[in-house]
JSON list of C-alpha atoms in Angstrom, two decimals:
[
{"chain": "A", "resi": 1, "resn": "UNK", "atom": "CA", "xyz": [0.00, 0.00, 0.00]},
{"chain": "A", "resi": 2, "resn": "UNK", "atom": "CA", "xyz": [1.16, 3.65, -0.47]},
{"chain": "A", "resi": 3, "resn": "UNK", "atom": "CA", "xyz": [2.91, 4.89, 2.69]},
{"chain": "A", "resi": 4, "resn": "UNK", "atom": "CA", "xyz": [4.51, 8.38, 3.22]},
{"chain": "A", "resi": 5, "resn": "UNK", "atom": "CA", "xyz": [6.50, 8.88, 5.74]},
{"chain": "A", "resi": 6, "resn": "UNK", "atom": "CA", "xyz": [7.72, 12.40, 7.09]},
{"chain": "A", "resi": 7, "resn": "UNK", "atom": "CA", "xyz": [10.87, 13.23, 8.97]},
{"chain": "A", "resi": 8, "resn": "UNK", "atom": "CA", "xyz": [13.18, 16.29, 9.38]},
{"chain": "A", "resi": 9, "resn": "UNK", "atom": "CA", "xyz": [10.97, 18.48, 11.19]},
{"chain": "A", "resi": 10, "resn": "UNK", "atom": "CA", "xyz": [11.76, 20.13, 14.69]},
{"chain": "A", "resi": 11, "resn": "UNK", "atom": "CA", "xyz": [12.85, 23.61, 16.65]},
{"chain": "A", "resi": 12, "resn": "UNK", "atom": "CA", "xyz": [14.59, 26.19, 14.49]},
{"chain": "A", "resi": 13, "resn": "UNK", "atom": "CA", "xyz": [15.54, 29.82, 15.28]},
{"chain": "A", "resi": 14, "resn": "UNK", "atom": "CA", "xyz": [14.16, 32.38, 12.97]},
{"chain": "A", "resi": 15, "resn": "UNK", "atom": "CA", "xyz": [16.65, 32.97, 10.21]},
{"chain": "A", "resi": 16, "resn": "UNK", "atom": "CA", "xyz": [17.24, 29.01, 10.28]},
{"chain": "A", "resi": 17, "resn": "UNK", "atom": "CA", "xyz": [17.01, 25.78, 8.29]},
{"chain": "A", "resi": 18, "resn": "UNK", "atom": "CA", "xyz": [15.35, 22.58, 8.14]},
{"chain": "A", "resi": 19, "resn": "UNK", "atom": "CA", "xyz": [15.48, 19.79, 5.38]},
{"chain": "A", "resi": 20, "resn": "UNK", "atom": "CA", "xyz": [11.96, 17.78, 5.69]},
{"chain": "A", "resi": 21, "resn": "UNK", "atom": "CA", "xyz": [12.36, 14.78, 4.01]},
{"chain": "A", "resi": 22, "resn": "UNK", "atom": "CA", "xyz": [9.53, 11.92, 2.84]},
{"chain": "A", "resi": 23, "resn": "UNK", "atom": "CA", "xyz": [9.73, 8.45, 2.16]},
{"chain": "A", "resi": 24, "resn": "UNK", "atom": "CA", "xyz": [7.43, 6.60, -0.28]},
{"chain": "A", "resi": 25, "resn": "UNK", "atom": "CA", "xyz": [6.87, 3.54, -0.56]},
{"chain": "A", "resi": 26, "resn": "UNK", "atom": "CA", "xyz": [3.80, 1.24, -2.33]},
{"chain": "A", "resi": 27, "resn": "UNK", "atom": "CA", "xyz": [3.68, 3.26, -5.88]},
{"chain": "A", "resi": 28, "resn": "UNK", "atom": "CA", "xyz": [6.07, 3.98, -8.55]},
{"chain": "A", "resi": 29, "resn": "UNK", "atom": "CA", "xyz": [7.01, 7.31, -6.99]},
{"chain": "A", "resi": 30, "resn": "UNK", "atom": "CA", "xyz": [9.23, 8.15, -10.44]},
{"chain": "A", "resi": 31, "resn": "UNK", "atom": "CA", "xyz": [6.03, 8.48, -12.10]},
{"chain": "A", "resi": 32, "resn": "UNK", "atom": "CA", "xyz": [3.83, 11.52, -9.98]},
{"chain": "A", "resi": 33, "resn": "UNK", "atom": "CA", "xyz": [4.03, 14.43, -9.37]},
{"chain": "A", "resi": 34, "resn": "UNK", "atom": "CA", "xyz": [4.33, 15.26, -5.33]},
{"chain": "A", "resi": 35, "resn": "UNK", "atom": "CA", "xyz": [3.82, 18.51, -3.37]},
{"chain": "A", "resi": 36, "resn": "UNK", "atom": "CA", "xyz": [4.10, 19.67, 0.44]},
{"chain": "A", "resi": 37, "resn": "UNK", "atom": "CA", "xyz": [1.84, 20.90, 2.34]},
{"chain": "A", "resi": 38, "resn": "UNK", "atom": "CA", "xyz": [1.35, 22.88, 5.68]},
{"chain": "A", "resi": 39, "resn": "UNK", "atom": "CA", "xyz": [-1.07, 23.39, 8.61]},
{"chain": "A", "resi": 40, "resn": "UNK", "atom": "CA", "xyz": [-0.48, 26.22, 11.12]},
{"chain": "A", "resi": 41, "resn": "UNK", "atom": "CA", "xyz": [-1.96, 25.88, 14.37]},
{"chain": "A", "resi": 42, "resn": "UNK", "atom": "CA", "xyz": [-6.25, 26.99, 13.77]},
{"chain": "A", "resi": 43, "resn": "UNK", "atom": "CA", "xyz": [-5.53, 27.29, 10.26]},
{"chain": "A", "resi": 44, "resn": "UNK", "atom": "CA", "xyz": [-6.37, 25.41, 7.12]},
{"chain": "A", "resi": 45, "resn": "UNK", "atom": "CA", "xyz": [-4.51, 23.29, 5.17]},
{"chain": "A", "resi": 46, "resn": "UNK", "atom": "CA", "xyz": [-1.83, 25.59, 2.86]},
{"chain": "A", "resi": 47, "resn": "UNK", "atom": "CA", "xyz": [-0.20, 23.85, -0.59]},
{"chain": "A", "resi": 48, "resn": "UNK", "atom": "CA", "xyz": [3.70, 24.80, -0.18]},
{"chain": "A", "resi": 49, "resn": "UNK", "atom": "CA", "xyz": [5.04, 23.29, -3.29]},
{"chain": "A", "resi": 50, "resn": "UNK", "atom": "CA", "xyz": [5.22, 20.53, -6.07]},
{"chain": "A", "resi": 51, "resn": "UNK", "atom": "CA", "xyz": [7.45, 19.30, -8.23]},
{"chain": "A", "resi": 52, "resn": "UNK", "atom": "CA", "xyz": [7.47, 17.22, -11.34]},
{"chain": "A", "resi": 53, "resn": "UNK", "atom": "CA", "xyz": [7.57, 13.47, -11.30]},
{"chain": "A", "resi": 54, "resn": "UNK", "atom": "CA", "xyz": [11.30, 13.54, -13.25]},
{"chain": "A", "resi": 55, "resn": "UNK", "atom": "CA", "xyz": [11.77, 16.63, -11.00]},
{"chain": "A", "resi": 56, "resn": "UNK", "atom": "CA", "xyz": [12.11, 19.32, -14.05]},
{"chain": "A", "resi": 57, "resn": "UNK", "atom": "CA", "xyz": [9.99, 21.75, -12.77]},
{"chain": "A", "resi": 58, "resn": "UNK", "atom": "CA", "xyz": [9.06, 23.06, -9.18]},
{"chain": "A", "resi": 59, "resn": "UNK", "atom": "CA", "xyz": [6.14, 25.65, -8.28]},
{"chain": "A", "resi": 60, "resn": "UNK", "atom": "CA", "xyz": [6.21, 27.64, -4.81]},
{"chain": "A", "resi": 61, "resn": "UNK", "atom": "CA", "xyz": [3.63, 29.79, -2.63]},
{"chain": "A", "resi": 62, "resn": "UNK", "atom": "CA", "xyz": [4.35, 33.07, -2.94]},
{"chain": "A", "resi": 63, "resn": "UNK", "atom": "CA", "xyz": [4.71, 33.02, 1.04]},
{"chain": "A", "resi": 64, "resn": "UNK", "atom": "CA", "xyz": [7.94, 30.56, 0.80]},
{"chain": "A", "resi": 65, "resn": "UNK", "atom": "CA", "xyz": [9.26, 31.85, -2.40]},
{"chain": "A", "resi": 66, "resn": "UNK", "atom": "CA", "xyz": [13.30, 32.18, -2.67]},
{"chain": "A", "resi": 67, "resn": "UNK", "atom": "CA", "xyz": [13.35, 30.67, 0.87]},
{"chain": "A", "resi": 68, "resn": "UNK", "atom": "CA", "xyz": [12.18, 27.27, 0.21]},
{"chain": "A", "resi": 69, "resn": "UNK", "atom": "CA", "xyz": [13.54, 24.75, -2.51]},
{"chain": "A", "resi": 70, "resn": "UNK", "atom": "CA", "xyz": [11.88, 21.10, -2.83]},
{"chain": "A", "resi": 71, "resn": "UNK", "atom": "CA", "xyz": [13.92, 18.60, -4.83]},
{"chain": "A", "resi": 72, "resn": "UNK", "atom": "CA", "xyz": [13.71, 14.55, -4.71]},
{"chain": "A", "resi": 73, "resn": "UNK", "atom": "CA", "xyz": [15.70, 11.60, -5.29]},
{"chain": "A", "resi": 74, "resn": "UNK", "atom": "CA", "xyz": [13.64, 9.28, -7.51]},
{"chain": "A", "resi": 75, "resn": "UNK", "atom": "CA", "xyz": [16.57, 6.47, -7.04]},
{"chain": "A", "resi": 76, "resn": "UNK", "atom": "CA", "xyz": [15.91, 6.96, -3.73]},
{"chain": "A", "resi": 77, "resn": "UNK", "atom": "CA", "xyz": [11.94, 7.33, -3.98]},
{"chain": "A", "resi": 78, "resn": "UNK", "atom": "CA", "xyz": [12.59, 10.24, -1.57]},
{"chain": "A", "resi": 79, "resn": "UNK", "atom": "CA", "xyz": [11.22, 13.88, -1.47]},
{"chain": "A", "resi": 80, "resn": "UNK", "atom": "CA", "xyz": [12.79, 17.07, -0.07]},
{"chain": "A", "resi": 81, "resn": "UNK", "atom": "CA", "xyz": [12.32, 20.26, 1.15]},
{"chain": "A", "resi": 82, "resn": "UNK", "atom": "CA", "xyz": [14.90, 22.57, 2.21]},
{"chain": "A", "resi": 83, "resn": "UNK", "atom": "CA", "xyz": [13.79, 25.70, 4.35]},
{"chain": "A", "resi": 84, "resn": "UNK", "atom": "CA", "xyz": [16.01, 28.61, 4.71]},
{"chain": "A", "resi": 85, "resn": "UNK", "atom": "CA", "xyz": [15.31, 32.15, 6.19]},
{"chain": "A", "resi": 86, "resn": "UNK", "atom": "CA", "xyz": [12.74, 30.25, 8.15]},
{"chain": "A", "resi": 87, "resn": "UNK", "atom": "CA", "xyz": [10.06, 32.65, 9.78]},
{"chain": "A", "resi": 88, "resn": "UNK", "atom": "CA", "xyz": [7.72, 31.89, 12.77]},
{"chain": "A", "resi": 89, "resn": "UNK", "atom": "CA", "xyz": [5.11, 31.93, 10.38]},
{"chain": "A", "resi": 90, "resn": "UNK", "atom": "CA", "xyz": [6.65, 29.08, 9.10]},
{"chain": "A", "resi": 91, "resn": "UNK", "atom": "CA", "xyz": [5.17, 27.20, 12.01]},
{"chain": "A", "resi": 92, "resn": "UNK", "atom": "CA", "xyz": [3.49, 24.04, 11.10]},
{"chain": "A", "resi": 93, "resn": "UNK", "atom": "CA", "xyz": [2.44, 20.72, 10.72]},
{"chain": "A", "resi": 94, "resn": "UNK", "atom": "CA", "xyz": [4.61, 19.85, 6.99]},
{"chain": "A", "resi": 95, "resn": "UNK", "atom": "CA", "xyz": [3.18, 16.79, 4.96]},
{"chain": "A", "resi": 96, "resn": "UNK", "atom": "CA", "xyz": [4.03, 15.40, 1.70]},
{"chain": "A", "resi": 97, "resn": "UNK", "atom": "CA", "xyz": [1.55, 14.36, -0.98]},
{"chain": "A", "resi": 98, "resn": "UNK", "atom": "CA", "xyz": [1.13, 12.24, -3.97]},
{"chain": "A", "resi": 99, "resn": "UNK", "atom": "CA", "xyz": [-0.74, 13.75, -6.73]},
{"chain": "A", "resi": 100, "resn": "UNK", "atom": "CA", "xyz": [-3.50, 11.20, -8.56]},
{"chain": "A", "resi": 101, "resn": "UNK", "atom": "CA", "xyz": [-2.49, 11.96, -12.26]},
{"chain": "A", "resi": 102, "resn": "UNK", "atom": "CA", "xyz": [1.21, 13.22, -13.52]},
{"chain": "A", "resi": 103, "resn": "UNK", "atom": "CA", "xyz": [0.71, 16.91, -13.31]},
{"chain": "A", "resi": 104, "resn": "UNK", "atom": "CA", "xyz": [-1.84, 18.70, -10.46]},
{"chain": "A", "resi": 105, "resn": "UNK", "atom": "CA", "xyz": [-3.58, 20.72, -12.00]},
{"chain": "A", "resi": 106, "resn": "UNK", "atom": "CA", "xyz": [-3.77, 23.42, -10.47]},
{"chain": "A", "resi": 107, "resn": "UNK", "atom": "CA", "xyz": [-0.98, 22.72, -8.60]},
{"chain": "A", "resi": 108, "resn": "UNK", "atom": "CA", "xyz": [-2.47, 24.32, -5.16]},
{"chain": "A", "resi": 109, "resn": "UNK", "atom": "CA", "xyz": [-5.88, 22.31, -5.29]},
{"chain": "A", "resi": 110, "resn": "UNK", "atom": "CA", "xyz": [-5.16, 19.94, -2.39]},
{"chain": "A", "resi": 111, "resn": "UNK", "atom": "CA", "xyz": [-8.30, 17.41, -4.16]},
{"chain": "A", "resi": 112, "resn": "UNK", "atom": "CA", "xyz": [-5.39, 16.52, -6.85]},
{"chain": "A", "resi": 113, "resn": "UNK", "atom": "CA", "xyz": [-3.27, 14.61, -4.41]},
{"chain": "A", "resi": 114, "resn": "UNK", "atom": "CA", "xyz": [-4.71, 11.40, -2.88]},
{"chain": "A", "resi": 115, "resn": "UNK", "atom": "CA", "xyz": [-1.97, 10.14, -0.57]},
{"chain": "A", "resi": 116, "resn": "UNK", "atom": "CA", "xyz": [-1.18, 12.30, 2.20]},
{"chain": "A", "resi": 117, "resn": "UNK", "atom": "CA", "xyz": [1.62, 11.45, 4.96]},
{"chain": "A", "resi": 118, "resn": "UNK", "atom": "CA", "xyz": [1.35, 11.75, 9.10]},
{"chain": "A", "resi": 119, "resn": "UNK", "atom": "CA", "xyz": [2.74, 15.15, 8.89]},
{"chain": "A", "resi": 120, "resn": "UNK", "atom": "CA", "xyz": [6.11, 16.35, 10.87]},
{"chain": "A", "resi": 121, "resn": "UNK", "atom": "CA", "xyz": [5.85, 19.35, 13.25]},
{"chain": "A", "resi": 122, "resn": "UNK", "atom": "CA", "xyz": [8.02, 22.29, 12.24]},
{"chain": "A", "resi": 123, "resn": "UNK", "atom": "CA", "xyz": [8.36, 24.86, 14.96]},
{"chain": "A", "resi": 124, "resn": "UNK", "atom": "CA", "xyz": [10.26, 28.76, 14.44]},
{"chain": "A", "resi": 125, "resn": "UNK", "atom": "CA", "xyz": [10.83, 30.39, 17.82]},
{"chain": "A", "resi": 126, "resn": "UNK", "atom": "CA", "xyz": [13.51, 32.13, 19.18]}
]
């Protein structure tokens, strides 16, 4: 079955980094496009960013633009996301996704991805 599994997460200074990464497992991860996503404490659920299955293109939120970068390691089956310049509003619950068909479209519509991970807490305090 399709498993994702989150890890990376933790307590980071403002100005900081993380590197989330998420295992897959149960699909042919090569062949879909994934995203991340992010829940702030009493907030809904906000698309981060997505990258192509052969990882030639990546789209960003304006509101992690030039800070973030997601990447993945298809010999790996692994997916990335490096956050720099991290903010408190950066604050979150971070989960990787699996989109249904090779390209979301849009990319932001959560209903295009239907594998979702456990989620790993990101926290920005000083």
């Amino acid at each position: 079955q399709v498993q994702l599994v989150e890890s990376g997460g933790g307590l980071a200074q403002p100005g900081g980094s993380l590197r989330l990464s998420c295992a897959a497992s149960g699909f042919t991860f090569s062949s879909y496009a994934m995203s991340w996503a992010r829940q702030a404490p009493g907030k809904g659920l906000e698309w981060v960013s997505g990258i192509y299955s052969d990882g030639s293109d990546t789209y960003y939120a304006d509101s992690v633009k030039g800070r973030f970068t997601i990447s993945r390691d298809n010999a790996k089956n692994t997916l990335y996301l490096q956050m720099n310049s991290l903010k408190p509003e950066d604050t979150a619950l971070y989960y990787c996704a699996k989109s249904q068909r090779g390209t979301p479209v849009p990319w932001y519509a959560l209903n295009e991805y239907d594998y979702w991970g456990q989620g790993t807490q990101v926290t920005v305090s000083s």
